[in-house]
CSV table of C-alpha atoms in Angstrom, one decimal:
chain,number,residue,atom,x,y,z
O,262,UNK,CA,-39.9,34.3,-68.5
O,263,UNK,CA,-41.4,31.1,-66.5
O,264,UNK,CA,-45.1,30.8,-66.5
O,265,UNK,CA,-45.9,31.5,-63.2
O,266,UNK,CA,-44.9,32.7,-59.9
O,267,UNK,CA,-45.8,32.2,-56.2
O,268,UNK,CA,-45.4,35.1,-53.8
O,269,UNK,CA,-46.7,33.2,-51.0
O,270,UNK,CA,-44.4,30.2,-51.1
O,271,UNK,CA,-42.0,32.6,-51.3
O,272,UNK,CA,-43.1,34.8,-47.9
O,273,UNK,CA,-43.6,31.5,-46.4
O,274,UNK,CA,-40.0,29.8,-47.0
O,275,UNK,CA,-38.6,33.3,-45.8
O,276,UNK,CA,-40.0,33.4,-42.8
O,277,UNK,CA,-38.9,29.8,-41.8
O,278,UNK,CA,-35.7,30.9,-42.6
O,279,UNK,CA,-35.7,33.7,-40.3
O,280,UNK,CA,-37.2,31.2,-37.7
O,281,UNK,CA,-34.0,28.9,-38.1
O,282,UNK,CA,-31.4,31.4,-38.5
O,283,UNK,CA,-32.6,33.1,-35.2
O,284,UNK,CA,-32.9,29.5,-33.3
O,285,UNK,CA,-29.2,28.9,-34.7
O,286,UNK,CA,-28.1,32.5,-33.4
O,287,UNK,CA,-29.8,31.6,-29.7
O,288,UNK,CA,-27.8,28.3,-29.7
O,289,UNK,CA,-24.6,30.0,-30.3
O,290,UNK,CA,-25.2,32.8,-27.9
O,291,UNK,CA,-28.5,32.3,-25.4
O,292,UNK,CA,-27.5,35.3,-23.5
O,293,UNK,CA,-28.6,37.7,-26.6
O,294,UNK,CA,-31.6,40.3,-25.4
O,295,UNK,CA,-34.2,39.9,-28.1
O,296,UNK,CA,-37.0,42.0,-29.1
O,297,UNK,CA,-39.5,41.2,-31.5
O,298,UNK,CA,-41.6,43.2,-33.6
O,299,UNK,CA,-44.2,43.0,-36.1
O,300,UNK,CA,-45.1,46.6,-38.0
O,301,UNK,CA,-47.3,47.6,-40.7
O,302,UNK,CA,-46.3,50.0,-43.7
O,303,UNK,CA,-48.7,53.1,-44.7
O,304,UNK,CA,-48.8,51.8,-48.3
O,305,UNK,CA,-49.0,48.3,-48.1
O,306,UNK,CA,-47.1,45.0,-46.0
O,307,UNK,CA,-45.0,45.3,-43.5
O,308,UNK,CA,-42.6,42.8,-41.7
O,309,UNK,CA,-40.9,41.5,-38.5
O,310,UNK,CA,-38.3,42.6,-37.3
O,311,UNK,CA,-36.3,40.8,-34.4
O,312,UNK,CA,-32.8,42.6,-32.6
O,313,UNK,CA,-31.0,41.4,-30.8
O,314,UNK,CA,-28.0,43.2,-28.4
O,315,UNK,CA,-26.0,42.5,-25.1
O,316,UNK,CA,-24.7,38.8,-25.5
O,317,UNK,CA,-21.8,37.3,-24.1
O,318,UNK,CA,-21.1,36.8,-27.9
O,319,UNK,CA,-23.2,39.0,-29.9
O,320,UNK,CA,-22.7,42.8,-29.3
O,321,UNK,CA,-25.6,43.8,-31.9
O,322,UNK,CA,-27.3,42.1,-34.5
O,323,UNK,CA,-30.5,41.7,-36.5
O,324,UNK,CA,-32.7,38.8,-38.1
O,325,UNK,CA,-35.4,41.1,-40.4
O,326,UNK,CA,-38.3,40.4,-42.9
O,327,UNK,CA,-40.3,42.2,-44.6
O,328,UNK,CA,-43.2,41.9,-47.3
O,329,UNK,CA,-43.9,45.5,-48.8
O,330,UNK,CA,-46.1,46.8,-51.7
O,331,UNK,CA,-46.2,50.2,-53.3
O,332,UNK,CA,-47.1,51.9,-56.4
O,333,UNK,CA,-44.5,52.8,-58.3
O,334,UNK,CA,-40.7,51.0,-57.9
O,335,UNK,CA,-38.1,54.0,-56.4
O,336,UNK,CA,-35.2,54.6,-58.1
O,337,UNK,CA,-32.9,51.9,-56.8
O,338,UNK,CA,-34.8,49.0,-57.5
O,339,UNK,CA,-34.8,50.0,-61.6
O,340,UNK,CA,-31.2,51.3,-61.9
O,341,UNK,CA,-30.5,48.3,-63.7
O,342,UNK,CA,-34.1,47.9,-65.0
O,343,UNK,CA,-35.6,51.5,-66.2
O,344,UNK,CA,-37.6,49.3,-68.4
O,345,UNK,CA,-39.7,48.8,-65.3
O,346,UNK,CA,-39.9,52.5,-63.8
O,347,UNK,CA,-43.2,53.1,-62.6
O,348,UNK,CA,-44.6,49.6,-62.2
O,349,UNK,CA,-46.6,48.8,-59.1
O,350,UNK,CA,-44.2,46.5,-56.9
O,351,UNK,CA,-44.1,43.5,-54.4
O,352,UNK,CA,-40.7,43.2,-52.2
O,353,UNK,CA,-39.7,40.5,-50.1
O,354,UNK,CA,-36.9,39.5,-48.1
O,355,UNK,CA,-35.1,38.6,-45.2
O,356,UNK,CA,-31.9,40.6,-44.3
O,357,UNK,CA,-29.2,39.6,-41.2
O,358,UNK,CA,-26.2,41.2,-40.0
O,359,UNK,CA,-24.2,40.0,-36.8
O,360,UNK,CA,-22.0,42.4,-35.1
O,361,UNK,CA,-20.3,40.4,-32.1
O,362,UNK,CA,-18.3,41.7,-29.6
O,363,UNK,CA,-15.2,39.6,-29.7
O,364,UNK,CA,-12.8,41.1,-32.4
O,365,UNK,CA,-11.7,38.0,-33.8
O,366,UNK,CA,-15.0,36.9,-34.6
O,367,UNK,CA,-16.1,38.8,-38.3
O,368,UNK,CA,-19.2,41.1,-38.7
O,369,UNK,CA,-21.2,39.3,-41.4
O,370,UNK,CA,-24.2,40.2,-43.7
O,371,UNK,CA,-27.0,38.4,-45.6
O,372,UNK,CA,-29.5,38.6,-47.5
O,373,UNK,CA,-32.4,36.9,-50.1
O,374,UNK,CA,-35.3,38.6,-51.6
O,375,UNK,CA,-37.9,38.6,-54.2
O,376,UNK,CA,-39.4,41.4,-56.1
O,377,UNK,CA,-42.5,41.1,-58.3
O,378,UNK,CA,-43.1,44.1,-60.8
O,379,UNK,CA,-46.6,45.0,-62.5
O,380,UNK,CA,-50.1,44.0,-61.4
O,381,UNK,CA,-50.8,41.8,-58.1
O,382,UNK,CA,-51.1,38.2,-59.5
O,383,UNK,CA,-50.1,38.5,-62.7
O,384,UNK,CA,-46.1,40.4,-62.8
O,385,UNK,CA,-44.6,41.6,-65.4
O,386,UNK,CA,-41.1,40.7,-64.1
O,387,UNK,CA,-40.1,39.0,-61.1
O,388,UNK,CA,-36.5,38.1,-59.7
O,389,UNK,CA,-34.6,36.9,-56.6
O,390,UNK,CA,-31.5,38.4,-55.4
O,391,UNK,CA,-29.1,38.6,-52.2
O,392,UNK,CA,-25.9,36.9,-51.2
O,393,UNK,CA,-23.6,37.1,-48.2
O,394,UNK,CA,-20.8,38.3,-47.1
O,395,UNK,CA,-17.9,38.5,-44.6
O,396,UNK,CA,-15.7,40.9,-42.7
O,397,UNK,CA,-13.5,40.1,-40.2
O,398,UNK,CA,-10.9,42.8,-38.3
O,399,UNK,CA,-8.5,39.9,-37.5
O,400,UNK,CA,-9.1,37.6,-40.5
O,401,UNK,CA,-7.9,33.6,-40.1
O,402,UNK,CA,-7.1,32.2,-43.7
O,403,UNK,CA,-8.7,29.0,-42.7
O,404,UNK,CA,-12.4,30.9,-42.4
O,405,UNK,CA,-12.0,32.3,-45.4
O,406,UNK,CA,-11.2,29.4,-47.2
O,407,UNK,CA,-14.1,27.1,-45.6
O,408,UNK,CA,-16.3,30.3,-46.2
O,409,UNK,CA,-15.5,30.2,-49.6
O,410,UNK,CA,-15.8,26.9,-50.3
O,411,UNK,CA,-19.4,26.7,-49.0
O,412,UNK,CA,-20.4,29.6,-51.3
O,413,UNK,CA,-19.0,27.4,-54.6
O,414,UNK,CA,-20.6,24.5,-52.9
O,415,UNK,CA,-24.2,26.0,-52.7
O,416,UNK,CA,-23.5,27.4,-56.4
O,417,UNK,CA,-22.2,24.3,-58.0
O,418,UNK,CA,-25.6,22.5,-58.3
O,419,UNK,CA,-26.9,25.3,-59.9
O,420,UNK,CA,-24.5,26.0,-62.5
O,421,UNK,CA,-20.6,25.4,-62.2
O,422,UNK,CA,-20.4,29.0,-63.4
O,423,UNK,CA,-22.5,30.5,-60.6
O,424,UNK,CA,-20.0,31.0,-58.1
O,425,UNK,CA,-17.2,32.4,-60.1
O,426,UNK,CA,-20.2,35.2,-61.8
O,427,UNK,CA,-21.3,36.0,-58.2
O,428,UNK,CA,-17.9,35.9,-56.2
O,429,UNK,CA,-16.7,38.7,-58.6
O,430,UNK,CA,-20.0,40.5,-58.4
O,431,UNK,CA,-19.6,40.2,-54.5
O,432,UNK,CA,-16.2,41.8,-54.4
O,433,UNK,CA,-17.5,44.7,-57.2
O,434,UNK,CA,-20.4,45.3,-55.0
O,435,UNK,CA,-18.8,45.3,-51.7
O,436,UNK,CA,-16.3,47.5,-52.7
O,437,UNK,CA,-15.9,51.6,-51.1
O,438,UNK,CA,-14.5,53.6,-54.0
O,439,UNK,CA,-13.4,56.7,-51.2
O,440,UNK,CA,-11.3,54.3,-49.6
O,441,UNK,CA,-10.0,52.1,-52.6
O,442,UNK,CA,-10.5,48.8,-50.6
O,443,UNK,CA,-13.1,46.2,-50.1
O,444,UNK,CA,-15.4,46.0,-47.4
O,445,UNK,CA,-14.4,42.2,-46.0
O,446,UNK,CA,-13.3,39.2,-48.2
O,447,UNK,CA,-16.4,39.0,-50.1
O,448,UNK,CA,-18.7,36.1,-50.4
O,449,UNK,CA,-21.5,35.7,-52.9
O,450,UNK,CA,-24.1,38.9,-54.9
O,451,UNK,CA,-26.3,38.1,-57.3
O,452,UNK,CA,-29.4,40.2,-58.7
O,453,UNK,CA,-31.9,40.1,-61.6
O,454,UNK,CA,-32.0,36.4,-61.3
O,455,UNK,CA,-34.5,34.6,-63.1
O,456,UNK,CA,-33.2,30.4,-63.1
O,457,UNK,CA,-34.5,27.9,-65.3
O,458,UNK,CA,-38.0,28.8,-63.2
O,459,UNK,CA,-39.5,30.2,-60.1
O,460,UNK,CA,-39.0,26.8,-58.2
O,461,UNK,CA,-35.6,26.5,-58.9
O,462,UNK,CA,-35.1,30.5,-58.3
O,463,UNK,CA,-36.4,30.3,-55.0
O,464,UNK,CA,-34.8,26.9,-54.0
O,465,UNK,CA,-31.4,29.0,-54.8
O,466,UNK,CA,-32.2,32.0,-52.8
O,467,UNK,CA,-32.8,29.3,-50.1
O,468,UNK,CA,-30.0,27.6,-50.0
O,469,UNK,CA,-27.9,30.6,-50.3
O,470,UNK,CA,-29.4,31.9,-47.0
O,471,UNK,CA,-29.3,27.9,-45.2
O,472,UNK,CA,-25.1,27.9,-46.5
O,473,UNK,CA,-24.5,31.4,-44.7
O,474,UNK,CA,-26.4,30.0,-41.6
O,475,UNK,CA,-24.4,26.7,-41.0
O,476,UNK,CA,-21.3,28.4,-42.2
O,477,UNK,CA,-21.3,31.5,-40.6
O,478,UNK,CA,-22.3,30.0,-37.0
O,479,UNK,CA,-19.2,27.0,-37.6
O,480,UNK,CA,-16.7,30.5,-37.6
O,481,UNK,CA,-18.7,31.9,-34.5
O,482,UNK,CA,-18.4,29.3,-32.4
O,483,UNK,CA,-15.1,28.5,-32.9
O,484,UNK,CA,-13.6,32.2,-32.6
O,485,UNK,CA,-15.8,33.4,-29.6
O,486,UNK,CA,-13.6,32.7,-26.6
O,487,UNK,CA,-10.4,34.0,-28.3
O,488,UNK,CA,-8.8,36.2,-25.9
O,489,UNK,CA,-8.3,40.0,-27.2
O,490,UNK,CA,-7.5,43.0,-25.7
O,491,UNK,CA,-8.3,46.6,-25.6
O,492,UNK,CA,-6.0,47.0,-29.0
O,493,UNK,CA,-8.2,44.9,-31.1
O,494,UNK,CA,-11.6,46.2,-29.3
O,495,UNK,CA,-10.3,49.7,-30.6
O,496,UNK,CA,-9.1,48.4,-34.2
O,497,UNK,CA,-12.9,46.7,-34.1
O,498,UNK,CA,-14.5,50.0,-33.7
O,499,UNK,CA,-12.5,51.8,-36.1
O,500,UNK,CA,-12.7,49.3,-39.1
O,501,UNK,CA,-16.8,49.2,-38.0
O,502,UNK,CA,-16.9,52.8,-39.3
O,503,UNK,CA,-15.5,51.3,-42.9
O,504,UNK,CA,-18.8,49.3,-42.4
O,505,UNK,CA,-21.1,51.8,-42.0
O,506,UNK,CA,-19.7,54.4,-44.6
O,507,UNK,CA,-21.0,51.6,-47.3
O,508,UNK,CA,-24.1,51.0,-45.6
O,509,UNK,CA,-24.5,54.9,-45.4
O,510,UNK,CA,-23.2,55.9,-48.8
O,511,UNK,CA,-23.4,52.5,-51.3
O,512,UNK,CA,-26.0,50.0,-50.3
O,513,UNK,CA,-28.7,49.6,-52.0
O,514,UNK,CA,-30.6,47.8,-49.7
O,515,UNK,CA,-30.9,50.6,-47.6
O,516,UNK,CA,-31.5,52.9,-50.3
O,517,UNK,CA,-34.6,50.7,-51.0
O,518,UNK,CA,-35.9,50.8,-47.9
O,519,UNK,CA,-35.1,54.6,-47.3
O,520,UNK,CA,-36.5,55.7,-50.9
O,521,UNK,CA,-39.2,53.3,-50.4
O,522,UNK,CA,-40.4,54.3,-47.2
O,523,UNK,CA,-40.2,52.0,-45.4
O,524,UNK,CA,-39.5,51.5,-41.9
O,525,UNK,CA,-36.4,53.5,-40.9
O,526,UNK,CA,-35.3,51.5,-37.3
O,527,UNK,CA,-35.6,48.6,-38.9
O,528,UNK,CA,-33.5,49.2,-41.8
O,529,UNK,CA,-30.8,51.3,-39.9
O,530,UNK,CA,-30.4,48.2,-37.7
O,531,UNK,CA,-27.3,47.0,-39.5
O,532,UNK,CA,-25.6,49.6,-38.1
O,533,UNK,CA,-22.8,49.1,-35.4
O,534,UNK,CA,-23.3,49.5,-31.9
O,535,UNK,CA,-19.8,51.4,-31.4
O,536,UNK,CA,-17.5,52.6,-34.2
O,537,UNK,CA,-14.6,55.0,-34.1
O,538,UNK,CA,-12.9,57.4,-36.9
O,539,UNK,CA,-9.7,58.3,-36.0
O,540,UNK,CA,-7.5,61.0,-38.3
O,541,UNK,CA,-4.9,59.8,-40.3
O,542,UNK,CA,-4.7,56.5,-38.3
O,543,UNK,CA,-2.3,53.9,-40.0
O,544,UNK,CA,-1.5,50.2,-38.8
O,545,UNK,CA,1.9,49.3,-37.2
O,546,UNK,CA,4.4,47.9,-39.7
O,547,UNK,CA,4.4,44.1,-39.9
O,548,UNK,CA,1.1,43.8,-36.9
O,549,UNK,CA,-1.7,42.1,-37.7
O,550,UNK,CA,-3.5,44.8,-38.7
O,551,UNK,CA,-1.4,45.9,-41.2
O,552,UNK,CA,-2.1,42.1,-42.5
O,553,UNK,CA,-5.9,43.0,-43.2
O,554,UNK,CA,-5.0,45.5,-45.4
O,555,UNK,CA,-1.8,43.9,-46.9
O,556,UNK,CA,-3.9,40.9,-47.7
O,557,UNK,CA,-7.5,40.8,-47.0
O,558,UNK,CA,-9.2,43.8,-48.4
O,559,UNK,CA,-8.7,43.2,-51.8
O,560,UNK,CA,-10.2,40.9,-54.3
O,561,UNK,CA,-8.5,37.5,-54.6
O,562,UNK,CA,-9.2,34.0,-55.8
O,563,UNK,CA,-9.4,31.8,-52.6
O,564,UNK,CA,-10.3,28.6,-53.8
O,565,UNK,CA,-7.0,29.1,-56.5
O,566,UNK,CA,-4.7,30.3,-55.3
């Protein structure tokens, strides 16, 4: 493991990159309603959390960080690491999710944190994780493809072998068993990373969360006026509820924050505003919808296809 570590610089570049996405997000859509607010946890840290609902463009949608301590690491944070069950903790992290209102534009997710296990000062173990993701209910093959190409662009300078490892972790992760499909068409997860040192670590985890910024707000603009009707506003809602069964049931992310208590409105944010489950609803054969299952929500190799 590197020789040293630097929590601050850390909490300090995450905040300024929940500064820019939020002033990229009020460019896009001024009209958002934002609240803003800082809290404090029981057991140590706490964050700030900013939501943001009612835009022309943006339905729902969050721009979080937080900066916890605790005493012991819960079960989700050492599923892959029991080595480290028990161990005091530091976690960091900014976490975004866009819900807009226009069908045609996808629901997208980020995320970059840091977690520091063992004494304050001196960890036994630290790492970065995060990634992003996208999942769109009327899916253009272009976005995909120029979403794709700026997660193997952000890799690449950090390993040619970065994207391919973290594209196929994306689509195992994002992935709902119960349903058999995936939950969008993927993007980048990565975990447990420790880089050549905590510099470099951190500038990854940065640019990871800059590339889903400038790429994610290129798709929003450009789909935000497409016109739509009361069929996709109902197909929205129902695919929405494929969103929140894997928030609900699989991520881990919330399983943090829920086993770590931590602050429940602020991590149930991701949630959508309006979702739908309708019984034994199928798509119309050979209708666009029909396309997102026929093609989209499965794993496949964009960028070779």
């Amino acid at each position: 493991m590197p020789d040293s570590t630097d929590a601050e610089k850390a909490r300090s570049a995450f905040t300024g990159l929940q500064d820019r996405i939020t002033e990229h997000l009020l460019l896009n859509d001024p009209t958002c309603k934002k609240v803003e607010d800082q809290w404090d946890r029981d057991e140590g840290g706490g964050g700030i959390t900013r939501a943001f609902a009612q835009g022309d463009a943006l339905e729902k949608g969050g721009i979080n960080f937080s900066d916890v301590v605790g005493s012991e690491l819960p079960p989700s944070a050492t599923q892959s690491r029991p080595d480290l069950s028990g161990l005091p903790f530091r976690a960091m992290g900014v976490s975004v999710v866009f819900h807009p209102y226009n069908p045609y534009v996808p629901t997208s997710h980020a995320n970059i944190r840091y977690f520091e296990a063992g004494p304050e000062n001196n960890p036994e173990a630290w790492w970065f994780g995060g990634g992003f993701d996208l999942t769109p209910y009327y899916p253009f093959h272009e976005d995909v493809l120029a979403w794709h190409k700026a997660a193997k662009s952000v890799c690449d300078p950090f390993g040619e072998h970065l994207y391919d490892e973290f594209k196929s972790w994306c689509d195992r992760y994002f992935f709902l068993p119960h349903r058999k499909e995936t939950r969008g068409v993927g993007g980048l997860f990565f975990d447990d990373l420790n880089l050549e040192s905590f510099e470099h670590s951190l500038e990854f985890a940065l640019q990871v969360g800059h590339c889903f910024c400038n790429t994610y707000f290129e798709i929003f603009e450009k789909r935000k006026t497409t016109p739509f009707g009361q069929k996709q506003r109902n197909f929205q809602k129902y695919r929405r509820g494929r969103y929140a069964e894997f928030n609900l049931v699989y991520d881990r992310g919330t399983l943090f924050g829920l086993q770590s208590e931590g602050r429940t409105e602020s991590i149930l944010m991701s949630m959508p505003p309006e979702v739908s489950w309708n019984y034994g609803w199928t798509p119309d054969e050979d209708s666009p919808e029909e396309e997102l299952y026929r093609s989209y929500l499965k794993p496949r190799d964009w960028l070779r296809e």
